[in-house]
Every structure is written in C-alpha cells, then in structure tokens.
Amino acid sequence: MREMLEGGDLDVLTGDYLAELTMLILGRDRREDAGLGYARTFLTQLRDCLRLALDRRVKIVTNAGGVNPSALATAIRAVAAEQGLSPTVALVRGDELGAGRHAYLGGFGIARAMDADIVVTGRVTDASLVVGPAVARFGWGRDDLDRLAGATVAGHVIECGTQATGGNYPFFTEIEDLAHPGFPIAEVHEDGSSVITKHPGTGGAVTVGTVTAQLVYEVQDARYLGPDVTTRLDTVSLRQEGPDRVRVDGVRGEAPPPTLKVSQTAVAGYRNEMSVVLTGLDIEAKAALFRRQFEAGLRRRPAELTWDLARLDVPDAATERQASALLTVVARDPEHKVVDRPFSNAAVEVALGSYPGFFATTPPGPAHPYGVFTAGFVPQDEPVHEVVHDDGSVSRIAPPVFRDRLDTGRARSTPTLLRVGTSRATGYDRKPEPSTRRLPLGTIVGARSGDKGGDANVGLWVRDPDAYPWLANLIVAERVRELLPETADRPIRITELPNILAVNVVIEGLLGQGVAYGARFDPQAKGLGEWLRSRHVDIPLELLEAP
C-alpha cells in the first residue's frame, strides 16, 4: 500500500482479497470470533498508510470486508481514532444471503459510496473494484454497456496485482528485473478504454504479453458474465503504447445476465494425508504392499480414501532423491475421529514391517477440516444491495433493467481520466502439413492457468499472428486430452479469442469441489498451463525463429 501511495499519482487504490479459499478461512474466523471475518492484513497496512492516503487524497476501495464488512468498517474507524484522524467510511452490503452464501455484487454500490474516503465491501466481483470508481467519476449509467465492459477488462487485468506486470509470466526470462515487480495501474478513460501501466522505476514490465496473460486468467468463454455487464472478451484490442504502457480498447458490452453468481464455501468434513517414499527397485510392488497393509490397519474405512503414486524416480539414479517415488494417501470423512489418530496409527504400526527403505516425508499428523465450494445463481433483485454512508444514511441500489443492447456512444462533459492502482471449435481451414520440428509447446506458446470452483482454466496464446491459425487448429478437445491424460474423462470447452491471439480451455470438474477440497497435487491448477507448455508437439519450422 505504501509503495503505491508514494510511487506516483493515483486517484483510487484498490485491494482485492477474496479468493474462494479466503472466504472459507474468513468464515471460520467469524465463527470463532464474531468481531472478525475480514482480512486483517488490510487493516495492518492501513494503520501504516492511512494518514498518507488522506494527505494525498487517494480514495481506498477494498473487498477486504470479507464475510463481515461492517466489522472492518468499525475497525477502520478505531484505527483512525488512534491516530487522531477522521476519514469518512462507507460500507457496501447485501452480498450475504444466509447459510454461508454470498452473491457477487456489481460496481454501482461502490459508485454510490465514492463520496467517502474509504469504501469497504464484502463479496463483489473483482472487477467491480474498478468499475465502481469509474462509474462514479464519469457518471456512467446502466445502459453504458461498452464503457462498463471496458472498465471490467481493466479491473480484471489489475485484480491479481503483479500478475499483470510480469509475475507468473511464462516468458519471464525476457523481463530484466523481476526481483520485486511493481503493482499495476489502470488509467481508465471516459469512453471505457484504459491504459495498463505501473509506477516509474518499479520492477517487472507491462507488455501486451503480460496483459494477455492476465486477461485469459480464470475466464470461462468469450462472454465474461458480470453483474453489471456481459463483457465480450473477443472484442478486446491490446496495443503497446510505450514502455510499460498497454492500451486496452475496442471492448464491447452486452446486457448482464438476469442472475447473479453465488458462492458457498462450507466445511464438509475432515481430512488427513501422508506421503511415504519408495526408493530404488520394485516401486510398484512396494506401493502395493504398503497400501494393503495400511488399509488393513484402519479400524474403520473413511468415506473417501484416495492413493496417488508419483513416479519421480529414474533408472540408475545418481542421487537417492532421483531414485525415489512418492506414494500419497488422502482420507476424508464427516467424522473427525475416523481420520485422526486411527489414520496415523495405520501408518506408524507398519513402519518396521513394510517395504525395504520405508520412510515418510513428514510424521503422521492430526486431521484438519476441509471445505467445499459450490456455485449457484439467484435473481439480480434478490440481494438487498445497499450503501451505508458515513453518516449512517442508507442508499438502496436498484438492479439493472433488462432490455436489448443500447447505443452507448453519446458524448459527455465529464473528467476524462481515472487512475486506479491495485496492491493485489476452430474457424481456420487446415493447410497442408508444413515441415515441422517436435518441441515443447511452450517454445512459442504462452499459458496461464487457474481455478474456477471445481473447474480448471488454461489460457493459451501466441505472439506471432502467423502462428495463431496453427494454435487454433492444434488446441481441440481431443488433443488436450492427449497432452494432459489426467483430463481424459472430463468435459472440455474451448473458446477462440483471435483478437488477442488466444485460445481458452476449460476442463470441467478437474479440481473436484474446489481448492479447499484438495482433489489433486496442484489443487488450484496453477501449474497446469506450464505442464501443458512442456508437452512436445510438432511446430512448423516457419514459426520458429531458428529452425
């Protein structure tokens, strides 16, 4: 926060805190203490930077309120009073629907609250943290769909902080200084276009590539559904405007859906896990022996018991680590006692009577609760979307009125720029096969992957327009299943985004019931794109810089 406030000009500083796993953690905090349920790290930074933000007249908009935004608003006022300060604080509420359900609210509540110094929300869409300030600055209405869509793209790009400035970038070796990437800034214009940049002198880089990487992150298809607008990702245009400046324009918007997305995270039971090391010869037989012994030693079989053998070993290995494989067992059950001490005992009791070379990566431990994520939908008018202003007055935010798309090109005599920073089936004919070379896909293809509930998303793109027809023809469901055998039995949806030379892949159900469920080795699919880039494919020689 201090880096953003001291590094250059800003109108608004946003903070996005609410990943699906975070909501589960904050819900647990609130159950243990009714005064908690918000992101306490935000309060720590605000304590350090509040006076600075007020002196520089930078407004702060954050969803750090989590599952208890009113408690955070109270805590902010207490911190301010300790420092002899009196900022105005507004609260956006209405996302909580009961039974652990939270609706993703839009930006118009934030816009109504922007007369305050600090705006606190619970669950809103990540992009709403930028859409709201833009609506307030430029006076946009519900019918300004293209403008809202443009701001949504800007918000989506900067929502994950340094992922837009070189962090987690597949071509990271091309960026000179990644020791501490600077945080991104969106300069939003009245027409909805924006420039993505960062403060001068900070690390990392802002390029068409870094922005593309974030643009394809955790999206479903070309129509990016939001509470205020459906953003057409297949209309986005990116252009390098200068060093560390990428212009985003051309974005078209359509009416928002009649429903709001609802997330529900809940504790589903208890989980325990351990990994044992299998070294040298007879790996498969060693794994089979331990599995038989372990399952026989369980007093009661858990509701779920899964095994995974990771063959990391190589023949005639030069080191013991290279000669070893990992066998992992995971147990889940509604009852704590089933997967607690009995699980640990089943492993300990065979430690001296199992396969040769037996040892575990860590000692057996206690069971822990695990959560599941469930997505749903409610009508737009079901949440009571309200703003509680600093003086205690309350404004009700009406839901959108659904009608056909309207022209949004009218001129306005309003400010023209808003700087927002954040501290967080193919359509190409097949040609005769050219001469090729078998190389990793990532030789010329970038990727970024992540999670949406139980689904995994992989966005792929190329930087050479001549390579796009090849990529679009290559990435079909059958080839994805071939390159990623783990996806063989999963529904796969593929969307082409030729305007940014990208193809988006969604693999349904790969992550089970969400990150807190821990269905796989990489529970959020963060490394899935890099695995895909490492797989070998036939690349036309004409697309390679050095055939």
Coordinates of C-alpha atoms in Angstrom, one line a residue:
M1 CA 0.0 0.0 0.0
R2 CA 2.8 2.4 0.9
E3 CA 4.6 1.6 -2.4
M4 CA 1.6 2.5 -4.4
L5 CA 0.8 5.7 -2.5
E6 CA 4.4 7.0 -2.6
G7 CA 5.3 5.8 -6.1
G8 CA 3.3 8.3 -8.2
D9 CA -0.1 9.7 -8.9
L10 CA -3.3 7.8 -8.1
D11 CA -7.0 8.6 -7.7
V12 CA -8.1 5.3 -6.2
L13 CA -6.2 2.5 -4.6
T14 CA -8.0 -0.9 -4.6
G15 CA -7.3 -4.1 -2.7
D16 CA -8.7 -7.5 -3.8
Y17 CA -8.6 -10.1 -1.0
L18 CA -11.4 -12.6 -1.7
A19 CA -10.3 -15.9 -3.2
E20 CA -12.6 -18.8 -2.7
L21 CA -10.3 -20.3 -0.1
T22 CA -10.0 -17.0 1.7
M23 CA -13.8 -16.8 2.1
L24 CA -13.7 -20.2 3.9
I25 CA -10.9 -19.0 6.2
L26 CA -12.7 -15.8 7.0
G27 CA -15.9 -17.7 7.7
R28 CA -14.0 -19.8 10.2
D29 CA -12.6 -16.7 11.8
R30 CA -16.0 -15.2 12.2
R31 CA -17.4 -18.4 13.8
E32 CA -14.6 -18.3 16.4
D33 CA -14.9 -14.5 17.0
A34 CA -18.0 -12.5 15.9
G35 CA -15.8 -9.4 15.6
L36 CA -13.6 -11.0 12.9
G37 CA -14.3 -12.3 9.4
Y38 CA -12.4 -9.6 7.5
A39 CA -8.8 -9.5 6.0
R40 CA -6.7 -8.3 8.9
T41 CA -3.7 -7.8 6.8
F42 CA -5.5 -4.9 5.1
L43 CA -6.0 -3.3 8.5
T44 CA -2.3 -3.7 9.3
Q45 CA -1.4 -1.8 6.1
L46 CA -4.0 0.8 6.6
R47 CA -2.7 1.5 10.1
D48 CA 0.7 2.3 8.4
C49 CA -0.7 4.3 5.4
L50 CA -4.0 5.9 6.4
R51 CA -2.5 9.4 7.0
L52 CA -0.5 9.2 3.8
A53 CA -3.6 8.2 1.8
L54 CA -5.6 11.1 3.2
D55 CA -2.8 13.6 2.7
R56 CA -2.6 12.6 -1.0
R57 CA -6.4 12.5 -1.4
V58 CA -6.3 8.9 -2.7
K59 CA -9.5 7.0 -2.1
I60 CA -9.3 3.4 -1.0
V61 CA -11.8 0.8 -2.2
T62 CA -11.4 -2.8 -0.9
N63 CA -13.4 -6.0 -0.6
A64 CA -11.3 -6.9 2.5
G65 CA -14.6 -6.8 4.5
G66 CA -14.9 -10.5 3.5
V67 CA -17.8 -12.1 5.4
N68 CA -18.0 -9.3 8.0
P69 CA -17.6 -5.9 6.2
S70 CA -19.4 -3.9 9.0
A71 CA -16.8 -5.2 11.5
L72 CA -14.0 -3.9 9.2
A73 CA -15.6 -0.5 8.9
T74 CA -15.7 -0.3 12.7
A75 CA -12.1 -1.4 13.0
I76 CA -11.0 1.2 10.4
R77 CA -12.7 4.0 12.5
A78 CA -10.9 2.7 15.6
V79 CA -7.5 2.8 13.9
A80 CA -8.2 6.3 12.6
A81 CA -9.2 7.5 16.0
E82 CA -6.0 6.1 17.5
Q83 CA -4.1 8.4 15.0
G84 CA -6.3 11.4 15.5
L85 CA -7.8 11.0 12.1
S86 CA -11.4 11.0 10.9
P87 CA -11.8 9.6 7.4
T88 CA -15.3 9.0 6.1
V89 CA -16.0 5.3 5.7
A90 CA -18.8 3.8 3.6
L91 CA -20.0 0.2 3.6
V92 CA -21.5 -1.7 0.7
R93 CA -23.6 -4.6 1.9
G94 CA -26.2 -7.1 0.7
D95 CA -23.9 -9.9 -0.6
E96 CA -24.6 -12.1 2.4
L97 CA -27.6 -14.3 1.6
G98 CA -27.5 -16.6 4.6
A99 CA -26.4 -20.2 5.0
G100 CA -22.9 -19.3 4.0
R101 CA -24.0 -18.0 0.6
H102 CA -22.5 -14.8 -0.8
A103 CA -23.7 -13.1 -4.0
Y104 CA -21.2 -11.4 -6.3
L105 CA -22.4 -7.8 -6.3
G106 CA -21.6 -5.2 -9.1
G107 CA -19.9 -1.8 -9.1
F108 CA -22.9 0.5 -8.7
G109 CA -23.0 0.2 -5.0
I110 CA -19.3 1.2 -4.8
A111 CA -20.0 4.1 -7.2
R112 CA -22.7 5.4 -4.8
A113 CA -20.3 5.2 -1.9
M114 CA -17.4 7.0 -3.6
D115 CA -18.0 10.3 -1.7
A116 CA -16.3 8.5 1.2
D117 CA -12.5 8.3 1.7
I118 CA -12.6 4.5 2.2
V119 CA -15.2 2.1 0.7
V120 CA -15.5 -1.3 2.3
T121 CA -17.3 -4.2 0.7
G122 CA -17.9 -7.9 1.2
R123 CA -18.2 -10.2 -1.9
V124 CA -18.2 -8.2 -5.1
T125 CA -16.8 -9.2 -8.4
D126 CA -13.1 -8.5 -8.5
A127 CA -13.6 -6.1 -11.5
S128 CA -16.2 -4.1 -9.6
L129 CA -13.4 -2.5 -7.5
V130 CA -12.5 -0.6 -10.7
V131 CA -15.9 -0.4 -12.4
G132 CA -17.4 1.3 -9.3
P133 CA -14.9 4.2 -9.2
A134 CA -15.2 4.6 -13.0
V135 CA -19.0 4.9 -12.8
A136 CA -18.7 7.5 -10.1
R137 CA -16.1 9.5 -11.9
F138 CA -17.7 9.6 -15.3
G139 CA -21.3 9.4 -14.5
W140 CA -22.0 6.2 -16.5
G141 CA -25.4 4.6 -16.3
R142 CA -26.7 1.1 -16.6
D143 CA -27.0 1.5 -20.4
D144 CA -23.4 2.4 -20.9
L145 CA -22.5 -1.2 -21.7
D146 CA -19.4 -0.7 -23.7
R147 CA -17.9 1.6 -21.1
L148 CA -18.8 -0.8 -18.3
A149 CA -17.2 -3.6 -20.3
G150 CA -14.1 -1.6 -20.9
A151 CA -13.7 -0.9 -17.1
T152 CA -14.5 -4.6 -16.4
V153 CA -11.5 -5.6 -18.6
A154 CA -9.3 -3.1 -16.8
G155 CA -10.4 -4.4 -13.4
H156 CA -9.8 -8.0 -14.5
V157 CA -6.3 -7.2 -15.7
I158 CA -5.2 -5.5 -12.4
E159 CA -7.1 -7.6 -9.9
C160 CA -4.3 -10.0 -9.3
G161 CA -1.6 -7.4 -8.8
T162 CA 1.8 -8.2 -10.2
Q163 CA 0.4 -11.0 -12.4
A164 CA -0.1 -8.1 -14.9
T165 CA 3.4 -6.8 -14.6
G166 CA 5.5 -9.9 -15.2
G167 CA 4.6 -12.1 -12.2
N168 CA 3.9 -15.7 -13.1
Y169 CA 4.6 -14.9 -16.7
P170 CA 5.6 -17.8 -19.0
F171 CA 8.3 -15.8 -20.8
F172 CA 9.7 -14.5 -17.5
T173 CA 13.3 -14.8 -18.7
E174 CA 12.7 -11.9 -21.1
I175 CA 11.9 -9.5 -18.2
E176 CA 15.1 -7.8 -16.8
D177 CA 14.0 -7.1 -13.2
L178 CA 11.6 -9.5 -11.5
A179 CA 13.0 -9.3 -8.0
H180 CA 10.1 -7.1 -7.0
P181 CA 7.6 -6.4 -9.8
G182 CA 5.7 -3.1 -9.5
F183 CA 1.9 -3.2 -9.0
P184 CA -0.3 -2.4 -12.0
I185 CA -2.3 0.7 -12.6
A186 CA -5.3 1.2 -14.8
E187 CA -5.7 4.6 -16.4
V188 CA -9.4 4.4 -17.2
H189 CA -10.8 6.9 -19.7
E190 CA -14.4 8.2 -20.1
D191 CA -15.0 6.1 -23.2
G192 CA -14.2 2.9 -21.2
S193 CA -10.8 2.4 -22.8
S194 CA -7.8 2.2 -20.5
V195 CA -4.0 2.0 -20.3
I196 CA -2.4 -0.5 -18.1
T197 CA 0.9 0.7 -16.6
K198 CA 2.8 0.9 -13.3
H199 CA 4.7 3.5 -11.3
P200 CA 8.0 4.6 -12.8
G201 CA 11.2 2.9 -11.6
T202 CA 9.4 -0.2 -10.3
G203 CA 10.4 -3.7 -11.3
G204 CA 8.7 -6.0 -13.8
A205 CA 7.2 -4.9 -17.1
V206 CA 3.9 -4.1 -18.7
T207 CA 3.7 -5.5 -22.2
V208 CA 1.0 -6.9 -24.5
G209 CA 2.2 -10.3 -23.3
T210 CA 1.9 -9.7 -19.6
V211 CA -1.6 -8.1 -20.1
T212 CA -2.7 -11.0 -22.3
A213 CA -1.6 -13.5 -19.7
Q214 CA -3.8 -11.9 -17.1
L215 CA -6.7 -11.3 -19.5
V216 CA -7.0 -15.1 -20.1
Y217 CA -6.7 -16.0 -16.5
E218 CA -9.6 -17.8 -14.9
V219 CA -12.2 -17.0 -17.6
Q220 CA -14.9 -19.3 -18.9
D221 CA -15.5 -18.2 -22.5
A222 CA -15.8 -15.2 -24.8
R223 CA -18.8 -13.8 -22.9
Y224 CA -17.5 -12.7 -19.5
L225 CA -20.6 -12.6 -17.3
G226 CA -20.8 -9.9 -14.6
P227 CA -23.5 -8.3 -12.5
D228 CA -23.3 -5.0 -14.5
V229 CA -22.4 -6.1 -18.0
T230 CA -21.6 -9.1 -20.1
T231 CA -18.1 -8.3 -21.5
R232 CA -17.2 -9.6 -24.9
L233 CA -13.6 -10.7 -24.5
D234 CA -13.5 -11.5 -28.2
T235 CA -13.6 -7.7 -28.8
V236 CA -10.7 -6.6 -26.7
S237 CA -7.8 -4.9 -28.5
L238 CA -4.3 -4.6 -27.0
R239 CA -1.6 -2.3 -28.2
Q240 CA 1.8 -1.4 -26.8
E241 CA 1.6 2.4 -26.5
G242 CA 5.0 2.9 -25.0
P243 CA 7.4 1.4 -22.4
D244 CA 5.3 -0.2 -19.7
R245 CA 2.1 1.1 -21.2
V246 CA -0.5 -1.1 -22.9
R247 CA -3.7 0.4 -24.3
V248 CA -6.9 -1.6 -24.0
D249 CA -9.8 -0.5 -26.2
G250 CA -12.5 -1.7 -28.6
V251 CA -14.3 -3.6 -25.8
R252 CA -18.0 -4.2 -26.4
G253 CA -20.6 -4.9 -23.8
E254 CA -23.9 -6.7 -23.7
A255 CA -26.7 -6.7 -21.1
P256 CA -25.8 -8.5 -17.9
P257 CA -27.4 -11.8 -17.1
P258 CA -30.7 -11.8 -15.1
T259 CA -28.9 -13.7 -12.3
L260 CA -26.0 -13.1 -10.0
K261 CA -23.4 -15.7 -9.3
V262 CA -23.5 -17.0 -5.7
S263 CA -20.6 -18.7 -4.0
Q264 CA -21.0 -21.0 -1.0
T265 CA -18.0 -22.3 0.9
A266 CA -18.7 -24.7 3.7
V267 CA -16.8 -27.2 5.9
A268 CA -17.6 -30.6 4.6
G269 CA -15.7 -32.8 6.9
Y270 CA -12.2 -33.7 8.0
R271 CA -9.1 -34.6 6.0
N272 CA -5.7 -36.3 6.7
E273 CA -2.8 -37.0 4.4
M274 CA 0.6 -38.5 4.4
S275 CA 3.3 -39.4 1.8
V276 CA 5.8 -42.2 2.0
V277 CA 9.0 -42.5 0.0
L278 CA 9.7 -45.5 -2.2
T279 CA 13.3 -45.8 -3.3
G280 CA 15.1 -47.9 -5.8
L281 CA 13.8 -51.1 -7.3
D282 CA 10.3 -52.7 -7.3
I283 CA 8.5 -49.3 -6.9
E284 CA 5.0 -50.6 -7.9
A285 CA 5.3 -53.7 -5.7
K286 CA 6.4 -51.6 -2.7
A287 CA 3.4 -49.3 -3.2
A288 CA 1.0 -52.2 -3.4
L289 CA 2.4 -53.7 -0.2
F290 CA 2.1 -50.5 1.8
R291 CA -1.4 -49.9 0.5
R292 CA -2.6 -53.4 1.6
Q293 CA -1.0 -53.0 5.0
F294 CA -2.3 -49.5 5.6
E295 CA -5.9 -50.3 4.6
A296 CA -5.9 -53.5 6.7
G297 CA -4.8 -51.4 9.7
L298 CA -7.6 -48.9 9.6
R299 CA -10.2 -49.6 12.2
R300 CA -12.9 -48.0 10.0
R301 CA -12.6 -47.1 6.3
P302 CA -13.0 -43.4 5.7
A303 CA -15.8 -42.2 3.4
E304 CA -13.1 -41.3 0.9
L305 CA -9.6 -42.9 0.6
T306 CA -7.5 -42.0 -2.4
W307 CA -4.0 -43.1 -3.4
D308 CA -1.5 -41.4 -5.8
L309 CA 1.8 -42.8 -6.9
A310 CA 4.2 -40.1 -8.3
R311 CA 6.9 -41.9 -10.3
L312 CA 9.6 -39.2 -9.9
D313 CA 12.3 -41.9 -9.9
V314 CA 14.8 -42.5 -12.8
P315 CA 16.8 -45.7 -13.5
D316 CA 20.4 -45.9 -12.3
A317 CA 20.0 -42.6 -10.4
A318 CA 23.0 -40.6 -9.3
T319 CA 21.3 -39.4 -6.1
E320 CA 18.9 -41.0 -3.7
R321 CA 16.3 -38.3 -4.4
Q322 CA 16.4 -39.1 -8.1
A323 CA 15.9 -42.8 -7.2
S324 CA 12.7 -42.2 -5.2
A325 CA 9.0 -42.1 -5.9
L326 CA 6.2 -40.7 -3.7
L327 CA 3.1 -42.5 -2.6
T328 CA 0.4 -40.3 -1.1
V329 CA -2.8 -41.4 0.7
V330 CA -5.6 -38.9 1.4
A331 CA -8.6 -39.7 3.7
R332 CA -11.8 -37.7 4.1
D333 CA -14.7 -38.3 6.4
P334 CA -17.5 -36.4 8.0
E335 CA -16.3 -37.5 11.4
H336 CA -13.0 -36.2 12.9
K337 CA -12.2 -39.4 14.8
V338 CA -12.2 -41.6 11.7
V339 CA -9.3 -39.8 10.0
D340 CA -7.4 -38.5 13.1
R341 CA -5.4 -40.9 15.3
P342 CA -6.6 -44.1 13.6
F343 CA -5.2 -42.8 10.3
S344 CA -1.8 -42.0 11.8
N345 CA -1.7 -45.3 13.7
A346 CA -2.3 -47.3 10.5
A347 CA 1.0 -45.9 9.1
V348 CA 3.0 -46.0 12.3
E349 CA 2.2 -49.6 13.1
V350 CA 3.6 -51.0 9.9
A351 CA 6.7 -48.8 9.8
L352 CA 9.1 -51.6 10.8
G353 CA 7.3 -54.3 8.9
S354 CA 6.7 -52.9 5.4
Y355 CA 8.8 -52.5 2.3
P356 CA 12.6 -52.0 2.5
G357 CA 13.7 -48.4 2.8
F358 CA 10.3 -47.2 4.4
F359 CA 10.2 -43.6 5.5
A360 CA 7.7 -40.7 5.3
T361 CA 8.2 -37.1 4.2
T362 CA 6.7 -35.9 7.5
P363 CA 5.4 -37.6 10.6
P364 CA 1.7 -38.5 10.6
G365 CA -0.3 -35.6 11.9
P366 CA -3.8 -34.7 13.1
A367 CA -6.9 -34.4 10.9
H368 CA -8.0 -31.0 9.7
P369 CA -11.3 -29.7 8.5
Y370 CA -11.7 -29.3 4.7
G371 CA -14.1 -27.2 2.7
V372 CA -16.0 -27.4 -0.5
F373 CA -17.1 -24.7 -2.9
T374 CA -20.5 -24.7 -4.6
A375 CA -21.5 -22.1 -7.2
G376 CA -25.1 -21.1 -7.7
F377 CA -27.3 -18.3 -9.0
V378 CA -30.0 -16.0 -7.7
P379 CA -32.1 -13.4 -9.5
Q380 CA -30.5 -10.0 -9.7
D381 CA -33.1 -8.5 -7.5
E382 CA -32.8 -11.0 -4.6
P383 CA -29.8 -9.4 -2.8
V384 CA -30.6 -6.2 -0.9
H385 CA -27.8 -4.2 -2.4
E386 CA -27.2 -1.1 -0.1
V387 CA -24.7 1.5 0.8
V388 CA -24.3 2.6 4.4
H389 CA -22.8 6.1 4.2
D390 CA -20.5 7.6 6.8
D391 CA -23.4 9.5 8.4
G392 CA -25.4 6.3 8.8
S393 CA -27.8 7.0 6.0
V394 CA -28.6 4.1 3.6
S395 CA -29.0 4.1 -0.2
R396 CA -30.6 1.2 -2.0
I397 CA -29.0 0.2 -5.3
A398 CA -31.6 -0.9 -7.9
P399 CA -30.7 -3.9 -10.1
P400 CA -30.3 -3.5 -13.8
V401 CA -33.4 -3.3 -16.0
F402 CA -33.1 -5.9 -18.8
R403 CA -33.5 -4.7 -22.4
D404 CA -31.8 -5.1 -25.7
R405 CA -28.4 -3.6 -26.2
L406 CA -28.4 0.2 -26.5
D407 CA -26.1 2.6 -28.3
T408 CA -23.5 3.9 -25.9
G409 CA -21.7 6.4 -28.0
R410 CA -23.0 9.7 -26.6
A411 CA -20.6 12.4 -25.6
R412 CA -20.1 13.7 -22.1
S413 CA -18.7 16.8 -20.4
T414 CA -17.0 14.9 -17.6
P415 CA -13.4 14.2 -16.4
T416 CA -11.6 12.1 -18.9
L417 CA -9.2 10.0 -16.9
L418 CA -9.2 7.9 -13.7
R419 CA -6.0 6.3 -12.4
V420 CA -6.7 3.1 -10.4
G421 CA -4.0 1.1 -8.8
T422 CA -4.1 -2.3 -7.1
S423 CA -2.0 -3.9 -4.5
R424 CA -3.1 -7.4 -5.5
A425 CA -14.2 -25.4 -32.4
T426 CA -11.7 -23.8 -34.7
G427 CA -12.5 -21.4 -37.5
Y428 CA -9.4 -21.9 -39.6
D429 CA -9.0 -24.0 -42.6
R430 CA -6.4 -26.7 -42.3
K431 CA -3.5 -26.3 -44.7
P432 CA -1.1 -29.0 -45.9
E433 CA 1.2 -30.0 -43.1
P434 CA 4.5 -28.0 -43.3
S435 CA 7.9 -29.2 -42.3
T436 CA 7.9 -29.4 -38.5
R437 CA 10.1 -29.9 -35.5
R438 CA 9.0 -31.7 -32.4
L439 CA 9.5 -29.3 -29.5
P440 CA 7.7 -28.2 -26.2
L441 CA 4.5 -26.4 -26.9
G442 CA 5.9 -23.5 -24.8
T443 CA 8.6 -22.8 -27.3
I444 CA 6.2 -20.4 -29.0
V445 CA 3.0 -20.6 -26.8
G446 CA 2.4 -18.8 -23.5
A447 CA -0.1 -20.1 -20.9
R448 CA -1.7 -19.1 -17.6
S449 CA -3.9 -21.4 -15.7
G450 CA -6.1 -21.3 -12.6
D451 CA -9.3 -22.4 -10.9
K452 CA -13.0 -21.5 -11.0
G453 CA -14.5 -23.7 -8.3
G454 CA -14.0 -27.2 -9.4
D455 CA -13.1 -26.3 -13.0
A456 CA -9.6 -25.6 -14.3
N457 CA -8.9 -22.9 -16.9
V458 CA -5.9 -22.7 -19.2
G459 CA -5.5 -19.7 -21.4
L460 CA -3.0 -20.2 -24.3
W461 CA -1.7 -17.5 -26.7
V462 CA 0.9 -16.8 -29.3
R463 CA 2.8 -13.6 -30.0
D464 CA 3.1 -14.0 -33.8
P465 CA -0.2 -13.6 -35.7
D466 CA 1.1 -16.1 -38.3
A467 CA 1.1 -18.7 -35.5
Y468 CA -2.5 -18.3 -34.5
P469 CA -4.2 -20.4 -37.1
W470 CA -1.8 -23.3 -36.1
L471 CA -2.6 -22.8 -32.4
A472 CA -6.3 -22.7 -33.0
N473 CA -6.2 -25.9 -35.1
L474 CA -4.0 -27.6 -32.6
I475 CA -6.0 -27.0 -29.4
V476 CA -9.1 -29.1 -29.7
A477 CA -10.6 -31.3 -27.0
E478 CA -9.0 -34.5 -28.3
R479 CA -5.5 -33.0 -28.4
V480 CA -5.9 -31.5 -24.9
R481 CA -6.8 -35.0 -23.6
E482 CA -3.8 -36.4 -25.4
L483 CA -1.4 -33.9 -24.0
L484 CA -3.0 -33.9 -20.5
P485 CA -4.0 -37.5 -19.9
E486 CA -5.5 -36.5 -16.5
T487 CA -8.3 -34.8 -18.4
A488 CA -9.3 -37.9 -20.4
D489 CA -12.7 -38.3 -18.8
R490 CA -13.5 -34.6 -18.3
P491 CA -15.8 -32.4 -20.4
I492 CA -13.6 -29.8 -22.1
R493 CA -14.8 -26.4 -23.5
I494 CA -12.6 -24.4 -25.9
T495 CA -13.1 -20.8 -26.9
E496 CA -11.1 -18.9 -29.5
L497 CA -10.1 -15.3 -28.9
P498 CA -8.4 -14.4 -32.2
N499 CA -8.3 -10.7 -31.4
I500 CA -5.6 -11.4 -28.7
L501 CA -4.2 -14.5 -30.4
A502 CA -5.5 -16.7 -27.6
V503 CA -7.4 -19.9 -27.1
N504 CA -9.1 -20.6 -23.7
V505 CA -9.6 -24.1 -22.4
V506 CA -11.9 -25.0 -19.5
I507 CA -11.7 -28.5 -18.0
E508 CA -14.8 -29.2 -16.0
G509 CA -14.6 -30.9 -12.6
L510 CA -10.8 -31.4 -12.7
L511 CA -10.4 -29.8 -9.2
G512 CA -13.3 -31.7 -7.6
Q513 CA -15.2 -29.5 -5.2
G514 CA -12.7 -26.6 -5.2
V515 CA -9.3 -25.7 -3.8
A516 CA -10.2 -26.4 -0.1
Y517 CA -11.2 -29.9 -1.1
G518 CA -7.7 -30.6 -2.4
A519 CA -8.6 -33.1 -5.1
R520 CA -5.2 -33.1 -6.8
F521 CA -1.5 -32.4 -6.3
D522 CA -2.0 -28.8 -7.7
P523 CA -5.4 -28.0 -6.2
Q524 CA -5.8 -24.6 -7.9
A525 CA -4.3 -25.8 -11.3
K526 CA -1.7 -23.0 -11.1
G527 CA 0.9 -25.2 -12.7
L528 CA -1.4 -26.9 -15.3
G529 CA -0.5 -24.4 -18.0
E530 CA 3.2 -24.9 -17.5
W531 CA 2.7 -28.7 -17.7
L532 CA 0.9 -28.2 -21.0
R533 CA 3.6 -25.9 -22.3
S534 CA 6.2 -28.6 -21.5
R535 CA 4.5 -31.3 -23.7
H536 CA 6.0 -31.9 -27.1
V537 CA 4.1 -31.1 -30.3
D538 CA 5.0 -30.7 -33.9
I539 CA 5.7 -27.0 -34.6
P540 CA 6.0 -25.7 -38.2
L541 CA 9.6 -24.7 -38.9
E542 CA 8.3 -21.4 -40.4
L543 CA 7.0 -20.4 -37.0
L544 CA 10.4 -21.0 -35.3
E545 CA 12.9 -18.2 -35.1
A546 CA 15.8 -20.6 -35.5
P547 CA 14.7 -23.7 -37.5

